[in-house]
PDB file of C-alpha atoms in Angstrom:
ATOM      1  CA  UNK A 745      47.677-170.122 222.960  1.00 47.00           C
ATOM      2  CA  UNK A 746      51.294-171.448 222.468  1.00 49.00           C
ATOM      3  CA  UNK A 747      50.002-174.838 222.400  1.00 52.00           C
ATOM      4  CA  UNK A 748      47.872-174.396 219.923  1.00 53.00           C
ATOM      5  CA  UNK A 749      50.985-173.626 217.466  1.00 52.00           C
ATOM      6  CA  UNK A 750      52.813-176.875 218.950  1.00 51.00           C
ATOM      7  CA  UNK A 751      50.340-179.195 217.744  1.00 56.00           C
ATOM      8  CA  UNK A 752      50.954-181.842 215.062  1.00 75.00           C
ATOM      9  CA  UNK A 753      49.824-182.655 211.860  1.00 84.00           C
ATOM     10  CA  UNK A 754      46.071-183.072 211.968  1.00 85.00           C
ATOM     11  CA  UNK A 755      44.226-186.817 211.425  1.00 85.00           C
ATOM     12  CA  UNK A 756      42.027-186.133 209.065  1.00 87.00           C
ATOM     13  CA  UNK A 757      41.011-182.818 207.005  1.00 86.00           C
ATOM     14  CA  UNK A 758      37.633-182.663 205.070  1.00 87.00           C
ATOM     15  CA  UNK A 759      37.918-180.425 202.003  1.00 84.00           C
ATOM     16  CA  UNK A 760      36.803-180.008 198.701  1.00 78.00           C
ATOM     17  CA  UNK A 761      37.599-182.981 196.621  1.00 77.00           C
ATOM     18  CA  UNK A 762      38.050-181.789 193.249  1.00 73.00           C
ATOM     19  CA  UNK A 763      39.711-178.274 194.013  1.00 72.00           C
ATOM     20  CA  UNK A 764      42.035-178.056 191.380  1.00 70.00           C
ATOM     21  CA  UNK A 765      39.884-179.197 188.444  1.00 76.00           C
ATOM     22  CA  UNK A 766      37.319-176.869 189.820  1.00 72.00           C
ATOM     23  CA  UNK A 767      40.265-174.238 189.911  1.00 72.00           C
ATOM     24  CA  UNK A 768      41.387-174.506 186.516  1.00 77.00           C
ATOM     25  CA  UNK A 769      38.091-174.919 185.172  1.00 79.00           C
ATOM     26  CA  UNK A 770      35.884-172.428 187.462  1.00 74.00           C
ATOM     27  CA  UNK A 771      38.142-169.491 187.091  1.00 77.00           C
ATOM     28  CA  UNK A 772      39.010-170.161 183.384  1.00 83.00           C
ATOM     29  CA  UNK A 773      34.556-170.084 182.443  1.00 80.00           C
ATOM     30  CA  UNK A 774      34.471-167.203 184.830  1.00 77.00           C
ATOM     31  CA  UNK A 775      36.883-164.927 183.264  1.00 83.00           C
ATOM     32  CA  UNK A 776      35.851-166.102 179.717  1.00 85.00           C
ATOM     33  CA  UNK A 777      32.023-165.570 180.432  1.00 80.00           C
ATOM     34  CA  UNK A 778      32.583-161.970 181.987  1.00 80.00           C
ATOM     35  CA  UNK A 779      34.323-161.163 178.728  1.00 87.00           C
ATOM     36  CA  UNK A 780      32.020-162.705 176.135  1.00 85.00           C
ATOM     37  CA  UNK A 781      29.343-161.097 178.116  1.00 80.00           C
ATOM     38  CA  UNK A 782      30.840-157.284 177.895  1.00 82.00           C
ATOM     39  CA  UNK A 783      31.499-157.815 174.352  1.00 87.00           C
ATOM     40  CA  UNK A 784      27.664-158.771 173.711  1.00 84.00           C
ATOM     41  CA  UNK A 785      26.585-156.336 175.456  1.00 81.00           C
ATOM     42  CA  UNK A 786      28.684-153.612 173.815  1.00 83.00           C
ATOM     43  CA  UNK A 787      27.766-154.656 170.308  1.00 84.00           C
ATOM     44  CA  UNK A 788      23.761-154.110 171.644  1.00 82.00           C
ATOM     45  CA  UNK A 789      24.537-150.968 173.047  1.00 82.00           C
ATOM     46  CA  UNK A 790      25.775-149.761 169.420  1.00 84.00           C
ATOM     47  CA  UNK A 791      22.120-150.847 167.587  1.00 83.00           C
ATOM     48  CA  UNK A 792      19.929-148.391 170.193  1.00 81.00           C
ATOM     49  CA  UNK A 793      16.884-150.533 169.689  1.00 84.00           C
ATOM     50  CA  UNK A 794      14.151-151.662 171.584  1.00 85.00           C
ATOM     51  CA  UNK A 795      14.448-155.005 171.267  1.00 84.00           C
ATOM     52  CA  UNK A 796      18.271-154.587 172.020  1.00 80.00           C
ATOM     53  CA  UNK A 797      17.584-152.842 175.233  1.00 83.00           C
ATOM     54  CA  UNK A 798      15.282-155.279 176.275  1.00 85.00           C
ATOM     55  CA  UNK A 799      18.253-158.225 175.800  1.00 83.00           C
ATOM     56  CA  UNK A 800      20.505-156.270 177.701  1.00 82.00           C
ATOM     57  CA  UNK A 801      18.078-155.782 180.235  1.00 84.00           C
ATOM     58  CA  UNK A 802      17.696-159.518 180.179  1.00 85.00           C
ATOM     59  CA  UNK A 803      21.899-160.214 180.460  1.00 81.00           C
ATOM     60  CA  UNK A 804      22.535-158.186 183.468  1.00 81.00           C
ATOM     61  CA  UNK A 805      19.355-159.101 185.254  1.00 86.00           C
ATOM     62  CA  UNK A 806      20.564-162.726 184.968  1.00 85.00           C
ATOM     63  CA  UNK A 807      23.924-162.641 183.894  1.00 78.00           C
ATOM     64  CA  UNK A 808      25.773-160.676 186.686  1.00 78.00           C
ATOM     65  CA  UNK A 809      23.577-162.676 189.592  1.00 83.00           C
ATOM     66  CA  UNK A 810      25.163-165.754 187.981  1.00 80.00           C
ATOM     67  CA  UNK A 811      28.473-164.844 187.981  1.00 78.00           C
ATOM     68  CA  UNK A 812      28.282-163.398 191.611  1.00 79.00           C
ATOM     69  CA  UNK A 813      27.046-166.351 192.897  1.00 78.00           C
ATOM     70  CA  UNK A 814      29.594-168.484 191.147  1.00 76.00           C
ATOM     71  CA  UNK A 815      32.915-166.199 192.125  1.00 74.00           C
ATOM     72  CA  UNK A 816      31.242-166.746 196.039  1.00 72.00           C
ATOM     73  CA  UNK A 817      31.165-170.434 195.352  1.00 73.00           C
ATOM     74  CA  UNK A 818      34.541-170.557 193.585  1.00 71.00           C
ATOM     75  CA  UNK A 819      35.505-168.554 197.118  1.00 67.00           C
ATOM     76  CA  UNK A 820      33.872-171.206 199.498  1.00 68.00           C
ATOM     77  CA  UNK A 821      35.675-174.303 197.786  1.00 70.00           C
ATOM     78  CA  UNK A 822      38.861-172.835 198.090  1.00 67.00           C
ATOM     79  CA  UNK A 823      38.652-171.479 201.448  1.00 70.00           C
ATOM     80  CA  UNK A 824      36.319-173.973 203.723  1.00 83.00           C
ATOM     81  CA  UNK A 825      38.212-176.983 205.312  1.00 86.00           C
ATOM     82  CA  UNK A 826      37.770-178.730 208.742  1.00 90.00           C
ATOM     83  CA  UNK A 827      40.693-180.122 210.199  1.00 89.00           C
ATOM     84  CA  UNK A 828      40.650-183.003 213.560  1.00 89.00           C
ATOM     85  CA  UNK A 829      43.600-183.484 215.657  1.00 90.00           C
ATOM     86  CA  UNK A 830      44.914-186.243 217.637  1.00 86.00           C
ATOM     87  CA  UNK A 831      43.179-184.766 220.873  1.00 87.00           C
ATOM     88  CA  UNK A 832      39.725-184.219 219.456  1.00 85.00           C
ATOM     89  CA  UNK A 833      39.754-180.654 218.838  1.00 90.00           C
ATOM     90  CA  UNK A 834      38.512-179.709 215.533  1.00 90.00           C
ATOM     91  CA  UNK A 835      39.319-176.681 213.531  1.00 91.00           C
ATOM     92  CA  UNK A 836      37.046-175.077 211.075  1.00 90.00           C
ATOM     93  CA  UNK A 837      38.403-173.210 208.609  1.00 87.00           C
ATOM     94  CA  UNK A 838      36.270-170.279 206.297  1.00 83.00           C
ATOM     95  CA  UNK A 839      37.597-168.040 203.453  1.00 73.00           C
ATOM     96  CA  UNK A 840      39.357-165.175 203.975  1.00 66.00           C
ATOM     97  CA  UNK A 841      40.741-162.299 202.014  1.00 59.00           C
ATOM     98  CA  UNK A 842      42.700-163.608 199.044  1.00 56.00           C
ATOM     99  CA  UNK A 843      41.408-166.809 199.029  1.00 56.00           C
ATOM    100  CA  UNK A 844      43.568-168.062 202.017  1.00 66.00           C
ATOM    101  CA  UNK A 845      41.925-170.332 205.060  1.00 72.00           C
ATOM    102  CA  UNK A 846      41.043-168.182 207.942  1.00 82.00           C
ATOM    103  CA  UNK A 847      40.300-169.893 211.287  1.00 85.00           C
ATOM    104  CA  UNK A 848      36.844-169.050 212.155  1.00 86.00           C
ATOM    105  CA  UNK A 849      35.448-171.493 215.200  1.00 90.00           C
ATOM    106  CA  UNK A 850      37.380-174.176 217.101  1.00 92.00           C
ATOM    107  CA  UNK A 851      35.516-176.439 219.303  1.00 92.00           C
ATOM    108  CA  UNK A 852      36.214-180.484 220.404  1.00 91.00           C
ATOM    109  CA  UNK A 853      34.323-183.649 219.025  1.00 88.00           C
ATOM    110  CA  UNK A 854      32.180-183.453 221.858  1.00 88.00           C
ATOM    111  CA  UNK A 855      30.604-180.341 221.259  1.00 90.00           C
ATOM    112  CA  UNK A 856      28.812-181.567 218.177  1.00 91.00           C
ATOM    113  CA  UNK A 857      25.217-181.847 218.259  1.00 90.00           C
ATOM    114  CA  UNK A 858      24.129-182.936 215.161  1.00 90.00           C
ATOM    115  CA  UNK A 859      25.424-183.837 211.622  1.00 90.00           C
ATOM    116  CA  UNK A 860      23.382-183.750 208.224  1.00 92.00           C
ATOM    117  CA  UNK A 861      24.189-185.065 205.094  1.00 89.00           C
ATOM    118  CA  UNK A 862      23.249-183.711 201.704  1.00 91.00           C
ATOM    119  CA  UNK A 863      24.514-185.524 198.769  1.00 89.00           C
ATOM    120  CA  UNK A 864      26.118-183.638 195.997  1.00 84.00           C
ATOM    121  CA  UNK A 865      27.547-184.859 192.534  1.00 80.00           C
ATOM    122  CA  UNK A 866      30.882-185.437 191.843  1.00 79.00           C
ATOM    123  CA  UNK A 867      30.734-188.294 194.873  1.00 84.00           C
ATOM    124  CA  UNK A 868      30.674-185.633 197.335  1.00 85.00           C
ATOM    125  CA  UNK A 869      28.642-184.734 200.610  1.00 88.00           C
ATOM    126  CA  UNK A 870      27.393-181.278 202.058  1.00 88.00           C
ATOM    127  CA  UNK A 871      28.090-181.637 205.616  1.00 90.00           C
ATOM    128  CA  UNK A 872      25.872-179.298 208.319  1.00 92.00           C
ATOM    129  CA  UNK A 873      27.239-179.579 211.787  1.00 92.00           C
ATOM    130  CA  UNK A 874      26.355-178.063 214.614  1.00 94.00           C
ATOM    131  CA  UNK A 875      28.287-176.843 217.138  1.00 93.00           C
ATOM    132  CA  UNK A 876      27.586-176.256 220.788  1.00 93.00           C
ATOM    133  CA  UNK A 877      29.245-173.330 222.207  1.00 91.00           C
ATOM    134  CA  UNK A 878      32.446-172.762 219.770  1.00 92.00           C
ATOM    135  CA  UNK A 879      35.142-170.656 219.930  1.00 92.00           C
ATOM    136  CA  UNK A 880      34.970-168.190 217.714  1.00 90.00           C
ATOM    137  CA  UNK A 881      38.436-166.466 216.149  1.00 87.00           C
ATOM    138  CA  UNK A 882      37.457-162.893 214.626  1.00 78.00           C
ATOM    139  CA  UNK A 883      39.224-160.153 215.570  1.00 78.00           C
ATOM    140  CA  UNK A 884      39.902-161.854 219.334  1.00 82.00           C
ATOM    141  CA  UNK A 885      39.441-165.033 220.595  1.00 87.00           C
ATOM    142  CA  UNK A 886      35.424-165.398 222.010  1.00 88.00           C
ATOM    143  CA  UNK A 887      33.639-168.017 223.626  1.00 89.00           C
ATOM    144  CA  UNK A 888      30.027-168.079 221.482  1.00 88.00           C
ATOM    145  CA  UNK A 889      27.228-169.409 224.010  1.00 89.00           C
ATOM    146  CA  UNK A 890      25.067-170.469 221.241  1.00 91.00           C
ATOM    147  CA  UNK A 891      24.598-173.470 219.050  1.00 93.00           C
ATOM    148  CA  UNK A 892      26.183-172.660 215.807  1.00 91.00           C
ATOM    149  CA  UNK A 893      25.993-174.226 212.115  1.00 92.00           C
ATOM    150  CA  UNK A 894      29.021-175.272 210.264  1.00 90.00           C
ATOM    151  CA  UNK A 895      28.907-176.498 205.958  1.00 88.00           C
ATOM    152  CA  UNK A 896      31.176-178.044 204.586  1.00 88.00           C
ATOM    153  CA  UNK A 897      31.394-179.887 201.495  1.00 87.00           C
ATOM    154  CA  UNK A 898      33.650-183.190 201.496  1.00 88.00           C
ATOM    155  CA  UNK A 899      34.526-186.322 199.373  1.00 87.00           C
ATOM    156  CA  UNK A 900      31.927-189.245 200.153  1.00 89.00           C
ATOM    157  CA  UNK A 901      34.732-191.547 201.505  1.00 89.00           C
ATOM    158  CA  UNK A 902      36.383-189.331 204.046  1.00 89.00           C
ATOM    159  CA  UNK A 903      32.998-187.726 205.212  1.00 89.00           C
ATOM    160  CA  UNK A 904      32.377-191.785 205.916  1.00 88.00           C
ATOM    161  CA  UNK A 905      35.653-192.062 207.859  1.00 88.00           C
ATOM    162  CA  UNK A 906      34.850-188.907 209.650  1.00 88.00           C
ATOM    163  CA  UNK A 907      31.428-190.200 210.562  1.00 88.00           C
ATOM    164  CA  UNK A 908      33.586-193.584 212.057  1.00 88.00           C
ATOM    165  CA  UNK A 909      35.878-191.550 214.096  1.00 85.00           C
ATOM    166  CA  UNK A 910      32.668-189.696 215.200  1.00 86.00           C
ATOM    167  CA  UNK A 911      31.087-193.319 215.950  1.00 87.00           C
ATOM    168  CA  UNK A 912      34.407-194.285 218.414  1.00 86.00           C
ATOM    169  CA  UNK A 913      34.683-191.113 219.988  1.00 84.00           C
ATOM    170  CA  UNK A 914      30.418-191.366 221.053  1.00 84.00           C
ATOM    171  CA  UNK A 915      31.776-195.183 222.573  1.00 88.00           C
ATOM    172  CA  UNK A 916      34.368-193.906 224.234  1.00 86.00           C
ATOM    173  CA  UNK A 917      32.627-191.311 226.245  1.00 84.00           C
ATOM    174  CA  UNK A 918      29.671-193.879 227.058  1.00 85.00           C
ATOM    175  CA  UNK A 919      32.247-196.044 228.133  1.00 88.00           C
ATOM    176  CA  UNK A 920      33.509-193.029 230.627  1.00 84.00           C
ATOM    177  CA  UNK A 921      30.435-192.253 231.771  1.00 83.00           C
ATOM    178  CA  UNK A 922      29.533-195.772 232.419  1.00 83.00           C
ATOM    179  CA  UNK A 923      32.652-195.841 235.184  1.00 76.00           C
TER     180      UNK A 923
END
């Protein structure tokens, strides 16, 4: 464990791109949107119509989905990250409470199975790895016997230097078993 807190500065860390412009601009339409909603939605309440019901009906059956799903995406931008060291051991990193990184499974290069890509606009990638047999940091530290499924997403460019490293670590350990 006291390793763990020795280690350098990771290699490479995959995060979202764009997280500041997504920032100001996210949490700027979010707040503005709740508000212009309320206020629409208080000046129906004051007619007592049908037809006013009907539109209110209408705003909080898609209205208040939309802006839970975009508050959890605002939260998974901020929060997601995977970070490789040096030694191969990879750190994925999930949202927590307050927005801050929490360290949810640690596991080494070699314990990936598979790796999807999904392209997404703004030249980013939605990465989908997974995992054989992570460690999983919740409450304690627990060794999951299970294949797991990690997202991400990741600029285009260092998603394509991740998928190099990934590239020399799978010749390196055919080289070792070849000996």
């Amino acid at each position: 464990m006291g390793v763990d807190h020795l280690q350098d500065e990771p290699k490479l860390i995959l995060t979202y791109p764009h997280k500041s412009t997504f920032n100001r601009i996210g949490f700027s339409s979010m707040v503005s949107l709740s508000f212009i909603v309320l206020w629409i939605l208080n000046h129906l309440m004051s007619y007592n119509t049908d037809f006013s019901d009907k539109i209110i009906m209408a705003i909080v059956l898609v209205g208040a989905p939309l802006l839970v799903w975009f508050m959890g995406y605002y939260l998974f931008i901020n929060g997601v990250k995977l970070e490789i060291y040096e030694n191969n051991i990879v750190k994925y990193y999930t949202y927590g409470s307050r927005g801050r990184s929490v360290l949810h499974f640690k596991f080494k290069l070699e314990d990936i199975e598979q790796i999807k890509f999904k392209k997404r606009p703004f030249n980013c990638l939605k990465l989908t790895i997974k995992v054989r047999n992570p460690v999983f940091y919740g409450f304690h530290e627990k060794k999951l016997n299970k294949l797991m499924s990690v997202n991400l997403i990741a600029d285009r460019k260092e998603s394509e230097f991740f998928m190099q490293q990934m590239e020399q670590f799978q010749r390196q350990q055919r080289r070792m078993i070849e000996r």
